[in-house]
mmCIF file of C-alpha atoms and ligand atoms in Angstrom:
data_model
loop_
_atom_site.group_PDB
_atom_site.id
_atom_site.type_symbol
_atom_site.label_atom_id
_atom_site.label_comp_id
_atom_site.label_asym_id
_atom_site.label_seq_id
_atom_site.Cartn_x
_atom_site.Cartn_y
_atom_site.Cartn_z
ATOM 1 C CA MET A 1 -15.401 17.485 6.057
ATOM 2 C CA LYS A 2 -15.653 13.729 6.375
ATOM 3 C CA PHE A 3 -13.776 11.163 4.297
ATOM 4 C CA SER A 4 -15.889 10.816 1.141
ATOM 5 C CA THR A 5 -16.631 14.524 0.997
ATOM 6 C CA LYS A 6 -12.896 15.224 1.029
ATOM 7 C CA ALA A 7 -12.311 12.583 -1.647
ATOM 8 C CA ILE A 8 -14.796 14.308 -3.922
ATOM 9 C CA HIS A 9 -14.148 17.971 -3.096
ATOM 10 C CA VAL A 10 -10.611 18.695 -1.844
ATOM 11 C CA GLY A 11 -8.477 20.020 -4.699
ATOM 12 C CA GLN A 12 -11.433 19.569 -7.046
ATOM 13 C CA GLU A 13 -12.587 23.170 -7.476
ATOM 14 C CA ALA A 14 -14.044 24.145 -10.855
ATOM 15 C CA ASP A 15 -11.319 25.009 -13.349
ATOM 16 C CA PRO A 16 -10.514 28.740 -13.008
ATOM 17 C CA ALA A 17 -9.903 29.158 -16.760
ATOM 18 C CA THR A 18 -13.116 27.565 -18.106
ATOM 19 C CA GLY A 19 -15.379 26.545 -15.246
ATOM 20 C CA ALA A 20 -14.925 22.862 -16.130
ATOM 21 C CA THR A 21 -16.435 21.023 -13.167
ATOM 22 C CA ILE A 22 -13.882 18.226 -13.340
ATOM 23 C CA VAL A 23 -10.193 19.081 -13.051
ATOM 24 C CA PRO A 24 -8.848 18.953 -16.640
ATOM 25 C CA VAL A 25 -5.860 16.901 -17.768
ATOM 26 C CA TYR A 26 -3.326 19.708 -18.092
ATOM 27 C CA GLN A 27 -1.286 18.005 -20.791
ATOM 28 C CA THR A 28 1.398 20.663 -20.901
ATOM 29 C CA SER A 29 5.073 20.682 -20.040
ATOM 30 C CA THR A 30 5.379 24.441 -19.737
ATOM 31 C CA TYR A 31 3.411 27.673 -19.092
ATOM 32 C CA THR A 32 3.508 30.987 -20.894
ATOM 33 C CA GLN A 33 4.763 33.776 -18.641
ATOM 34 C CA ASP A 34 3.457 37.368 -18.807
ATOM 35 C CA ALA A 35 6.981 38.670 -18.236
ATOM 36 C CA VAL A 36 10.146 37.055 -16.921
ATOM 37 C CA GLY A 37 9.278 35.535 -13.551
ATOM 38 C CA GLU A 38 5.633 36.674 -13.786
ATOM 39 C CA HIS A 39 3.373 33.630 -13.984
ATOM 40 C CA LYS A 40 0.307 32.083 -12.386
ATOM 41 C CA GLY A 41 2.289 29.825 -10.028
ATOM 42 C CA PHE A 42 3.147 27.284 -12.703
ATOM 43 C CA ASP A 43 6.437 27.311 -14.582
ATOM 44 C CA TYR A 44 7.429 23.762 -15.609
ATOM 45 C CA SER A 45 5.524 20.494 -15.210
ATOM 46 C CA ARG A 46 8.222 18.443 -13.462
ATOM 47 C CA THR A 47 8.087 21.076 -10.745
ATOM 48 C CA ILE A 48 4.332 21.692 -10.688
ATOM 49 C CA ASN A 49 1.314 20.718 -12.774
ATOM 50 C CA PRO A 50 -2.321 21.664 -11.996
ATOM 51 C CA THR A 51 -3.705 18.141 -12.478
ATOM 52 C CA ARG A 52 -1.018 16.625 -10.270
ATOM 53 C CA LEU A 53 -1.493 19.381 -7.694
ATOM 54 C CA ALA A 54 -5.230 18.593 -7.496
ATOM 55 C CA LEU A 55 -4.409 14.917 -6.863
ATOM 56 C CA GLU A 56 -1.852 15.829 -4.204
ATOM 57 C CA LYS A 57 -4.347 17.987 -2.316
ATOM 58 C CA GLN A 58 -7.012 15.297 -2.525
ATOM 59 C CA LEU A 59 -4.769 12.474 -1.271
ATOM 60 C CA ALA A 60 -3.161 14.541 1.500
ATOM 61 C CA SER A 61 -6.633 15.364 2.815
ATOM 62 C CA LEU A 62 -7.560 11.667 2.922
ATOM 63 C CA GLU A 63 -4.707 11.037 5.362
ATOM 64 C CA GLY A 64 -5.656 14.108 7.397
ATOM 65 C CA ALA A 65 -2.502 15.870 6.224
ATOM 66 C CA GLU A 66 -1.380 19.188 4.851
ATOM 67 C CA PHE A 67 1.302 18.026 2.392
ATOM 68 C CA GLY A 68 1.187 15.347 -0.305
ATOM 69 C CA TYR A 69 3.516 14.637 -3.227
ATOM 70 C CA ALA A 70 2.577 12.373 -6.116
ATOM 71 C CA PHE A 71 5.058 10.135 -7.896
ATOM 72 C CA ALA A 72 5.174 7.957 -10.981
ATOM 73 C CA SER A 73 5.018 4.791 -8.849
ATOM 74 C CA GLY A 74 4.920 3.601 -5.265
ATOM 75 C CA MET A 75 8.634 2.846 -5.534
ATOM 76 C CA ALA A 76 9.418 6.397 -6.684
ATOM 77 C CA ALA A 77 7.511 7.710 -3.638
ATOM 78 C CA THR A 78 9.454 5.343 -1.360
ATOM 79 C CA ALA A 79 12.771 6.405 -2.887
ATOM 80 C CA ALA A 80 11.885 10.068 -2.319
ATOM 81 C CA VAL A 81 11.087 9.464 1.353
ATOM 82 C CA LEU A 82 14.367 7.596 1.872
ATOM 83 C CA ASN A 83 16.113 10.811 0.854
ATOM 84 C CA LEU A 84 15.434 11.925 4.421
ATOM 85 C CA LEU A 85 18.497 9.784 5.232
ATOM 86 C CA SER A 86 22.148 10.447 4.450
ATOM 87 C CA ALA A 87 25.140 8.111 4.103
ATOM 88 C CA GLY A 88 25.874 6.505 7.471
ATOM 89 C CA ASP A 89 22.247 6.473 8.630
ATOM 90 C CA HIS A 90 20.410 3.302 9.637
ATOM 91 C CA ALA A 91 16.773 2.221 9.328
ATOM 92 C CA VAL A 92 14.757 -0.460 11.119
ATOM 93 C CA VAL A 93 12.495 -2.188 8.618
ATOM 94 C CA THR A 94 9.770 -4.800 8.850
ATOM 95 C CA ASP A 95 10.981 -8.168 7.538
ATOM 96 C CA ASP A 96 7.635 -9.062 5.914
ATOM 97 C CA LEU A 97 8.228 -6.337 3.349
ATOM 98 C CA TYR A 98 7.000 -5.581 -0.164
ATOM 99 C CA GLY A 99 9.629 -7.207 -2.424
ATOM 100 C CA GLY A 100 10.294 -4.073 -4.478
ATOM 101 C CA THR A 101 10.941 -2.067 -1.319
ATOM 102 C CA TYR A 102 13.412 -4.701 -0.131
ATOM 103 C CA ARG A 103 15.133 -4.577 -3.529
ATOM 104 C CA LEU A 104 15.399 -0.773 -3.410
ATOM 105 C CA PHE A 105 16.842 -0.797 0.118
ATOM 106 C CA SER A 106 19.232 -3.714 -0.320
ATOM 107 C CA ARG A 107 20.443 -3.258 -3.891
ATOM 108 C CA VAL A 108 20.267 0.486 -4.476
ATOM 109 C CA LEU A 109 20.371 2.407 -1.199
ATOM 110 C CA GLU A 110 22.931 0.226 0.588
ATOM 111 C CA ARG A 111 25.358 1.222 -2.153
ATOM 112 C CA TYR A 112 24.805 4.833 -1.096
ATOM 113 C CA GLY A 113 25.918 4.077 2.450
ATOM 114 C CA LEU A 114 22.588 3.482 4.188
ATOM 115 C CA SER A 115 22.105 0.391 6.334
ATOM 116 C CA PHE A 116 18.937 -1.546 7.123
ATOM 117 C CA THR A 117 17.989 -4.050 9.810
ATOM 118 C CA TYR A 118 14.999 -6.256 9.021
ATOM 119 C CA VAL A 119 13.015 -7.472 12.014
ATOM 120 C CA ASP A 120 9.584 -8.872 12.747
ATOM 121 C CA MET A 121 8.094 -5.543 13.784
ATOM 122 C CA SER A 122 4.928 -7.169 15.092
ATOM 123 C CA ASP A 123 7.267 -7.878 18.059
ATOM 124 C CA LEU A 124 7.983 -4.482 19.658
ATOM 125 C CA ALA A 125 10.835 -5.933 21.741
ATOM 126 C CA ALA A 126 12.553 -6.911 18.487
ATOM 127 C CA VAL A 127 12.081 -3.357 17.180
ATOM 128 C CA ARG A 128 13.660 -1.902 20.327
ATOM 129 C CA ALA A 129 16.568 -4.354 20.112
ATOM 130 C CA ALA A 130 17.286 -3.369 16.495
ATOM 131 C CA VAL A 131 17.739 0.326 17.258
ATOM 132 C CA ARG A 132 21.287 1.703 16.925
ATOM 133 C CA PRO A 133 22.729 5.113 17.771
ATOM 134 C CA ASN A 134 22.465 6.058 14.076
ATOM 135 C CA THR A 135 18.879 4.835 13.571
ATOM 136 C CA LYS A 136 17.041 7.611 11.731
ATOM 137 C CA LEU A 137 14.009 5.857 10.300
ATOM 138 C CA PHE A 138 11.462 3.123 11.019
ATOM 139 C CA TRP A 139 9.771 1.581 7.988
ATOM 140 C CA ILE A 140 6.435 -0.058 8.759
ATOM 141 C CA GLU A 141 4.162 -1.964 6.426
ATOM 142 C CA THR A 142 0.897 -3.041 8.064
ATOM 143 C CA PRO A 143 -0.956 -5.281 7.348
ATOM 144 C CA THR A 144 1.951 -7.145 5.784
ATOM 145 C CA ASN A 145 2.044 -9.049 2.547
ATOM 146 C CA PRO A 146 1.125 -11.877 2.181
ATOM 147 C CA LEU A 147 0.595 -13.015 5.799
ATOM 148 C CA LEU A 148 -1.432 -9.978 6.901
ATOM 149 C CA LYS A 149 0.485 -9.567 10.136
ATOM 150 C CA LEU A 150 -0.074 -6.303 11.977
ATOM 151 C CA ILE A 151 2.461 -3.866 13.368
ATOM 152 C CA ASP A 152 1.458 -1.633 16.261
ATOM 153 C CA ILE A 153 2.068 1.826 14.762
ATOM 154 C CA ALA A 154 1.580 3.719 18.034
ATOM 155 C CA GLY A 155 3.887 1.182 19.712
ATOM 156 C CA VAL A 156 6.715 1.912 17.263
ATOM 157 C CA VAL A 157 6.094 5.658 17.661
ATOM 158 C CA GLY A 158 6.533 5.085 21.425
ATOM 159 C CA ILE A 159 9.903 3.399 20.879
ATOM 160 C CA ARG A 160 10.998 6.267 18.652
ATOM 161 C CA GLY A 161 10.112 8.607 21.524
ATOM 162 C CA GLU A 162 12.597 6.796 23.790
ATOM 163 C CA LEU A 163 15.508 7.599 21.451
ATOM 164 C CA ALA A 164 17.909 10.466 21.968
ATOM 165 C CA THR A 165 17.719 11.605 18.329
ATOM 166 C CA LYS A 166 14.483 11.992 16.445
ATOM 167 C CA ALA A 167 13.904 9.242 13.908
ATOM 168 C CA THR A 168 11.173 9.342 11.286
ATOM 169 C CA VAL A 169 8.348 6.804 11.423
ATOM 170 C CA VAL A 170 7.090 5.917 7.939
ATOM 171 C CA VAL A 171 4.084 3.707 7.212
ATOM 172 C CA ASP A 172 3.430 2.099 3.850
ATOM 173 C CA ASN A 173 -0.370 2.248 4.096
ATOM 174 C CA THR A 174 -1.073 0.619 0.723
ATOM 175 C CA PHE A 175 -2.862 -2.490 2.038
ATOM 176 C CA ALA A 176 -5.258 -0.774 4.446
ATOM 177 C CA SER A 177 -5.800 2.430 2.413
ATOM 178 C CA PRO A 178 -6.498 5.714 4.222
ATOM 179 C CA TYR A 179 -10.121 4.664 4.539
ATOM 180 C CA PHE A 180 -9.310 1.934 7.078
ATOM 181 C CA GLN A 181 -6.081 3.185 8.666
ATOM 182 C CA GLN A 182 -4.819 6.675 9.517
ATOM 183 C CA PRO A 183 -1.146 6.329 10.519
ATOM 184 C CA LEU A 184 -0.528 10.072 11.023
ATOM 185 C CA ALA A 185 -3.263 10.168 13.667
ATOM 186 C CA LEU A 186 -1.409 7.325 15.436
ATOM 187 C CA GLY A 187 1.790 9.401 15.557
ATOM 188 C CA ALA A 188 3.583 8.346 12.363
ATOM 189 C CA ASP A 189 5.405 11.111 10.454
ATOM 190 C CA VAL A 190 4.995 9.999 6.847
ATOM 191 C CA VAL A 191 2.569 7.805 4.924
ATOM 192 C CA VAL A 192 3.467 6.225 1.602
ATOM 193 C CA HIS A 193 1.059 4.575 -0.827
ATOM 194 C CA SER A 194 1.325 2.674 -4.009
ATOM 195 C CA THR A 195 -1.724 4.391 -5.517
ATOM 196 C CA THR A 196 -1.588 1.645 -8.142
ATOM 197 C CA LYS A 197 -3.580 -0.458 -5.660
ATOM 198 C CA TYR A 198 -6.697 0.627 -3.729
ATOM 199 C CA ILE A 199 -6.452 4.391 -4.261
ATOM 200 C CA GLY A 200 -6.448 4.127 -8.065
ATOM 201 C CA GLY A 201 -8.586 1.040 -7.619
ATOM 202 C CA HIS A 202 -9.129 -0.017 -11.236
ATOM 203 C CA SER A 203 -5.817 -1.673 -12.176
ATOM 204 C CA ASP A 204 -5.323 0.859 -14.956
ATOM 205 C CA VAL A 205 -2.597 3.177 -13.662
ATOM 206 C CA VAL A 206 0.701 2.982 -11.730
ATOM 207 C CA GLY A 207 1.454 5.685 -9.171
ATOM 208 C CA GLY A 208 2.596 6.591 -5.678
ATOM 209 C CA VAL A 209 2.257 9.301 -3.073
ATOM 210 C CA ALA A 210 4.104 10.473 0.052
ATOM 211 C CA ILE A 211 2.103 12.388 2.660
ATOM 212 C CA THR A 212 3.062 14.236 5.852
ATOM 213 C CA ASN A 213 2.070 16.970 8.265
ATOM 214 C CA ASP A 214 5.676 17.873 9.041
ATOM 215 C CA ARG A 215 6.798 20.892 7.039
ATOM 216 C CA ALA A 216 10.528 20.087 7.250
ATOM 217 C CA ILE A 217 9.919 16.559 5.966
ATOM 218 C CA ALA A 218 7.584 17.903 3.286
ATOM 219 C CA ASP A 219 10.284 20.291 2.077
ATOM 220 C CA VAL A 220 12.780 17.421 1.656
ATOM 221 C CA ILE A 221 10.272 15.269 -0.244
ATOM 222 C CA LYS A 222 9.192 18.129 -2.464
ATOM 223 C CA PHE A 223 12.798 19.063 -3.176
ATOM 224 C CA HIS A 224 13.557 15.504 -4.293
ATOM 225 C CA GLN A 225 10.344 15.218 -6.283
ATOM 226 C CA ASN A 226 11.602 18.102 -8.397
ATOM 227 C CA ALA A 227 15.342 17.342 -8.260
ATOM 228 C CA VAL A 228 15.049 13.641 -9.131
ATOM 229 C CA GLY A 229 11.885 13.993 -11.211
ATOM 230 C CA GLY A 230 9.975 10.744 -10.636
ATOM 231 C CA VAL A 231 6.637 12.473 -11.256
ATOM 232 C CA PRO A 232 3.416 11.095 -12.758
ATOM 233 C CA GLY A 233 2.161 12.523 -16.036
ATOM 234 C CA PRO A 234 -1.072 14.527 -15.910
ATOM 235 C CA HIS A 235 -3.198 11.759 -17.385
ATOM 236 C CA ASP A 236 -2.003 9.249 -14.787
ATOM 237 C CA ALA A 237 -2.629 11.826 -12.064
ATOM 238 C CA TRP A 238 -6.131 12.359 -13.418
ATOM 239 C CA LEU A 239 -6.970 8.637 -13.504
ATOM 240 C CA THR A 240 -5.732 8.210 -9.937
ATOM 241 C CA MET A 241 -7.779 11.199 -8.801
ATOM 242 C CA ARG A 242 -10.904 9.817 -10.426
ATOM 243 C CA GLY A 243 -10.352 6.446 -8.776
ATOM 244 C CA ALA A 244 -9.809 7.997 -5.360
ATOM 245 C CA LYS A 245 -13.218 9.689 -5.423
ATOM 246 C CA THR A 246 -14.913 6.310 -4.869
ATOM 247 C CA LEU A 247 -12.345 4.924 -2.412
ATOM 248 C CA ALA A 248 -14.739 4.744 0.553
ATOM 249 C CA LEU A 249 -17.499 2.957 -1.381
ATOM 250 C CA ARG A 250 -15.060 0.472 -2.837
ATOM 251 C CA MET A 251 -13.245 -0.210 0.448
ATOM 252 C CA ARG A 252 -16.516 -0.936 2.238
ATOM 253 C CA GLN A 253 -17.434 -3.488 -0.417
ATOM 254 C CA HIS A 254 -13.919 -4.981 -0.585
ATOM 255 C CA ALA A 255 -13.959 -5.502 3.186
ATOM 256 C CA GLU A 256 -17.510 -6.870 3.288
ATOM 257 C CA ASN A 257 -16.733 -9.379 0.533
ATOM 258 C CA ALA A 258 -13.352 -10.310 2.015
ATOM 259 C CA HIS A 259 -14.913 -11.013 5.400
ATOM 260 C CA VAL A 260 -17.490 -13.356 3.848
ATOM 261 C CA VAL A 261 -14.787 -15.089 1.777
ATOM 262 C CA ALA A 262 -12.498 -15.453 4.830
ATOM 263 C CA GLU A 263 -15.285 -17.011 6.910
ATOM 264 C CA PHE A 264 -16.202 -19.355 4.053
ATOM 265 C CA LEU A 265 -12.581 -20.513 3.678
ATOM 266 C CA GLU A 266 -12.143 -20.948 7.428
ATOM 267 C CA ARG A 267 -15.092 -23.385 7.467
ATOM 268 C CA HIS A 268 -13.868 -25.361 4.443
ATOM 269 C CA ASP A 269 -12.245 -28.810 4.931
ATOM 270 C CA GLU A 270 -9.674 -28.307 2.161
ATOM 271 C CA VAL A 271 -8.255 -25.218 3.862
ATOM 272 C CA SER A 272 -5.838 -25.543 6.770
ATOM 273 C CA ARG A 273 -5.379 -21.893 7.668
ATOM 274 C CA VAL A 274 -6.865 -18.488 6.871
ATOM 275 C CA TYR A 275 -5.166 -15.128 7.430
ATOM 276 C CA TYR A 276 -7.549 -12.163 7.736
ATOM 277 C CA PRO A 277 -7.294 -9.487 10.441
ATOM 278 C CA GLY A 278 -11.085 -9.408 10.770
ATOM 279 C CA LEU A 279 -11.324 -13.024 11.952
ATOM 280 C CA PRO A 280 -11.274 -13.625 15.722
ATOM 281 C CA SER A 281 -8.766 -16.421 14.953
ATOM 282 C CA HIS A 282 -6.230 -13.827 13.692
ATOM 283 C CA PRO A 283 -3.543 -13.583 16.405
ATOM 284 C CA GLN A 284 -3.692 -9.780 16.308
ATOM 285 C CA HIS A 285 -7.418 -9.334 15.917
ATOM 286 C CA GLU A 286 -7.522 -7.077 19.011
ATOM 287 C CA LEU A 287 -4.824 -4.789 17.567
ATOM 288 C CA ALA A 288 -6.683 -4.749 14.250
ATOM 289 C CA LYS A 289 -9.841 -3.580 16.019
ATOM 290 C CA ARG A 290 -7.896 -0.817 17.731
ATOM 291 C CA GLN A 291 -5.716 0.341 14.856
ATOM 292 C CA MET A 292 -7.984 -0.074 11.840
ATOM 293 C CA SER A 293 -11.572 0.939 11.223
ATOM 294 C CA GLY A 294 -12.068 -2.049 8.893
ATOM 295 C CA TYR A 295 -10.042 -5.056 7.870
ATOM 296 C CA GLY A 296 -9.494 -4.528 4.161
ATOM 297 C CA GLY A 297 -9.888 -6.700 1.108
ATOM 298 C CA MET A 298 -6.872 -9.031 1.285
ATOM 299 C CA VAL A 299 -7.270 -12.641 2.422
ATOM 300 C CA SER A 300 -4.538 -15.294 2.444
ATOM 301 C CA PHE A 301 -5.077 -18.988 3.068
ATOM 302 C CA VAL A 302 -3.310 -22.328 2.943
ATOM 303 C CA LEU A 303 -4.747 -25.071 0.790
ATOM 304 C CA LYS A 304 -3.984 -28.571 2.094
ATOM 305 C CA GLY A 305 -1.566 -30.647 0.000
ATOM 306 C CA ALA A 306 1.376 -29.997 -2.296
ATOM 307 C CA GLN A 307 2.273 -26.863 -4.260
ATOM 308 C CA SER A 308 0.929 -28.437 -7.458
ATOM 309 C CA ARG A 309 -2.491 -28.520 -5.808
ATOM 310 C CA ALA A 310 -2.443 -24.801 -4.979
ATOM 311 C CA LEU A 311 -1.440 -24.039 -8.565
ATOM 312 C CA ASP A 312 -4.161 -26.332 -9.935
ATOM 313 C CA PHE A 313 -6.738 -24.615 -7.707
ATOM 314 C CA ALA A 314 -5.687 -21.136 -8.866
ATOM 315 C CA ASN A 315 -6.126 -22.229 -12.497
ATOM 316 C CA ARG A 316 -9.680 -23.474 -11.898
ATOM 317 C CA LEU A 317 -11.105 -20.101 -10.860
ATOM 318 C CA SER A 318 -13.111 -17.977 -13.299
ATOM 319 C CA TYR A 319 -13.573 -14.647 -11.540
ATOM 320 C CA PHE A 320 -10.271 -14.526 -9.659
ATOM 321 C CA SER A 321 -7.621 -13.722 -12.283
ATOM 322 C CA LEU A 322 -4.179 -15.156 -11.683
ATOM 323 C CA ALA A 323 -2.165 -11.946 -11.396
ATOM 324 C CA GLU A 324 0.233 -9.951 -9.244
ATOM 325 C CA SER A 325 -0.919 -6.626 -7.794
ATOM 326 C CA LEU A 326 -4.057 -5.991 -5.758
ATOM 327 C CA GLY A 327 -6.669 -3.439 -4.859
ATOM 328 C CA GLY A 328 -8.608 -3.247 -8.135
ATOM 329 C CA VAL A 329 -12.367 -3.749 -8.427
ATOM 330 C CA GLU A 330 -11.781 -7.220 -9.916
ATOM 331 C CA SER A 331 -10.774 -10.219 -7.798
ATOM 332 C CA LEU A 332 -7.240 -11.568 -8.172
ATOM 333 C CA ILE A 333 -5.411 -14.621 -6.893
ATOM 334 C CA CYS A 334 -1.680 -14.990 -6.506
ATOM 335 C CA HIS A 335 0.624 -17.797 -5.418
ATOM 336 C CA PRO A 336 3.245 -15.874 -3.400
ATOM 337 C CA ALA A 337 5.865 -18.672 -3.295
ATOM 338 C CA ARG A 338 6.055 -18.740 -7.086
ATOM 339 C CA MET A 339 5.049 -15.162 -7.910
ATOM 340 C CA THR A 340 5.559 -12.154 -5.616
ATOM 341 C CA HIS A 341 7.991 -13.928 -3.239
ATOM 342 C CA GLY A 342 9.674 -16.217 -5.768
ATOM 343 C CA SER A 343 13.065 -14.550 -5.337
ATOM 344 C CA ILE A 344 13.303 -15.439 -1.615
ATOM 345 C CA PRO A 345 15.149 -18.758 -0.998
ATOM 346 C CA LYS A 346 12.691 -21.567 -0.149
ATOM 347 C CA GLU A 347 13.959 -22.178 3.392
ATOM 348 C CA ASP A 348 13.840 -18.509 4.264
ATOM 349 C CA ARG A 349 10.422 -18.180 2.695
ATOM 350 C CA GLU A 350 8.956 -21.167 4.573
ATOM 351 C CA ARG A 351 10.409 -19.972 7.866
ATOM 352 C CA ARG A 352 8.459 -16.760 7.320
ATOM 353 C CA GLY A 353 5.252 -18.731 6.668
ATOM 354 C CA VAL A 354 5.167 -18.274 2.900
ATOM 355 C CA THR A 355 4.631 -21.981 2.260
ATOM 356 C CA ASP A 356 3.928 -23.782 -1.027
ATOM 357 C CA GLY A 357 0.212 -24.101 -0.236
ATOM 358 C CA LEU A 358 -0.263 -20.402 0.518
ATOM 359 C CA LEU A 359 -2.571 -18.429 -1.765
ATOM 360 C CA ARG A 360 -3.362 -14.719 -1.585
ATOM 361 C CA LEU A 361 -6.658 -13.229 -2.684
ATOM 362 C CA SER A 362 -7.344 -9.617 -3.519
ATOM 363 C CA VAL A 363 -11.097 -9.804 -3.078
ATOM 364 C CA GLY A 364 -12.861 -7.531 -5.550
ATOM 365 C CA ILE A 365 -16.241 -5.854 -5.413
ATOM 366 C CA GLU A 366 -18.168 -8.352 -7.559
ATOM 367 C CA ASP A 367 -21.304 -9.933 -6.045
ATOM 368 C CA VAL A 368 -19.946 -12.073 -3.247
ATOM 369 C CA GLU A 369 -22.292 -15.003 -4.064
ATOM 370 C CA ASP A 370 -20.515 -15.344 -7.409
ATOM 371 C CA LEU A 371 -17.118 -15.261 -5.716
ATOM 372 C CA LEU A 372 -18.164 -17.978 -3.244
ATOM 373 C CA ASP A 373 -19.534 -20.124 -6.110
ATOM 374 C CA ASP A 374 -16.266 -19.728 -7.963
ATOM 375 C CA LEU A 375 -14.196 -20.741 -4.909
ATOM 376 C CA SER A 376 -16.548 -23.664 -4.046
ATOM 377 C CA ARG A 377 -16.403 -25.054 -7.551
ATOM 378 C CA ALA A 378 -12.607 -24.843 -7.685
ATOM 379 C CA LEU A 379 -12.267 -26.421 -4.218
ATOM 380 C CA ALA A 380 -14.585 -29.266 -5.230
ATOM 381 C CA SER A 381 -12.725 -30.023 -8.451
ATOM 382 C CA VAL A 382 -9.095 -29.500 -7.397
ATOM 383 C CA VAL A 383 -6.872 -32.596 -7.776
ATOM 384 C CA PRO A 384 -7.041 -34.827 -4.650
ATOM 385 C CA ALA A 385 -4.417 -34.256 -1.953
HETATM 386 C C1 LIG B 1 2.762 -2.394 -5.033
HETATM 387 C C2 LIG B 1 3.339 -1.983 -3.739
HETATM 388 C C3 LIG B 1 4.407 -1.087 -3.678
HETATM 389 C C4 LIG B 1 5.102 -0.555 -4.926
HETATM 390 O O1 LIG B 1 4.282 0.255 -5.658
HETATM 391 P P1 LIG B 1 4.408 0.455 -7.258
HETATM 392 O O2 LIG B 1 3.289 1.377 -7.546
HETATM 393 O O3 LIG B 1 4.255 -0.907 -7.864
HETATM 394 O O4 LIG B 1 5.742 1.026 -7.513
HETATM 395 C C5 LIG B 1 4.876 -0.709 -2.442
HETATM 396 N N1 LIG B 1 4.322 -1.189 -1.304
HETATM 397 C C6 LIG B 1 3.294 -2.058 -1.329
HETATM 398 C C7 LIG B 1 2.731 -2.551 -0.044
HETATM 399 C C8 LIG B 1 2.774 -2.495 -2.536
HETATM 400 O O5 LIG B 1 1.762 -3.376 -2.553
#
């Protein structure tokens, strides 16, 4: 089965009880047993629910994997995967990291005795230098947010191979989606998604998933899914599953539109820099071609002039809503320095390239001519530099 066929068919068999073609929302917490211990495989909905199970099968198949576990959010999925570590263990983490992941690692998990080293993982020498005898996990996010830097997944897997003890390589694949990037095929052990973004795709549900082909890892994640209980309700699972059926169609359009928008911005006099892995000017364009089958829907750029100008520009757009999050069918704009990355001290932020003029677009699947008109008009009317 190829990608879209899996998205539409895996886990989506007609309902055994009624023949309903679409998996029903099994809005139940419990299941009537024929006798003690005699049931149809379902006993309690934190542990197992048919709607959630259908979603898990569908999403695992999209990453070419056997095991998938759905969670109430991307952060809950991340927290479950970090349960592979125990007090005293160390992880090497990309420094251009989703803010909520950084918060979980630094303010929750460090208190439990885990330690983290943040490095620019686009530099494999820096990754190697960060490894310690107790390193048990590598946490990769690629492309990164908001600068769309790439990390060489197979390269990190190679470094892991040099170590005496086996460490787990985890990829947060939220930005690329399984349609454009298949980390398990590149040697990673676990993939995590915030399904809130491209997989759900309609900005109407929060969720997460952790996916693997390794049975021992799967057992740990499944154990914690049940023991800790950060599971999605059946209706959220159902919405995510419905969204995922059109993932391929949407991703193709996101990427096509984003490419046109990136090229338009790169030509524009008011713009000093554009970040998009699909542009030949992207420093890791060659790696992008190798590692991804498309470049995704996220575009960042720097508007010339002061921060007030970037904020004024963002307010002048009609189709790009000023909002956090990404990956929905509608276009969004965000000012990372004041929004998603506002908690990072200014000096630190600027050193990482998150400057006051930086804007991040989640390019939607509207007609691209309308998006270009919107951007042109706002660029023409923005306050002078
Ligand atoms: C949004 C996001 C998360 C967190 O997911 P939630 O569903 O908001 O909990 C993690 N990683 C990345 C890259 C994200 O964009």
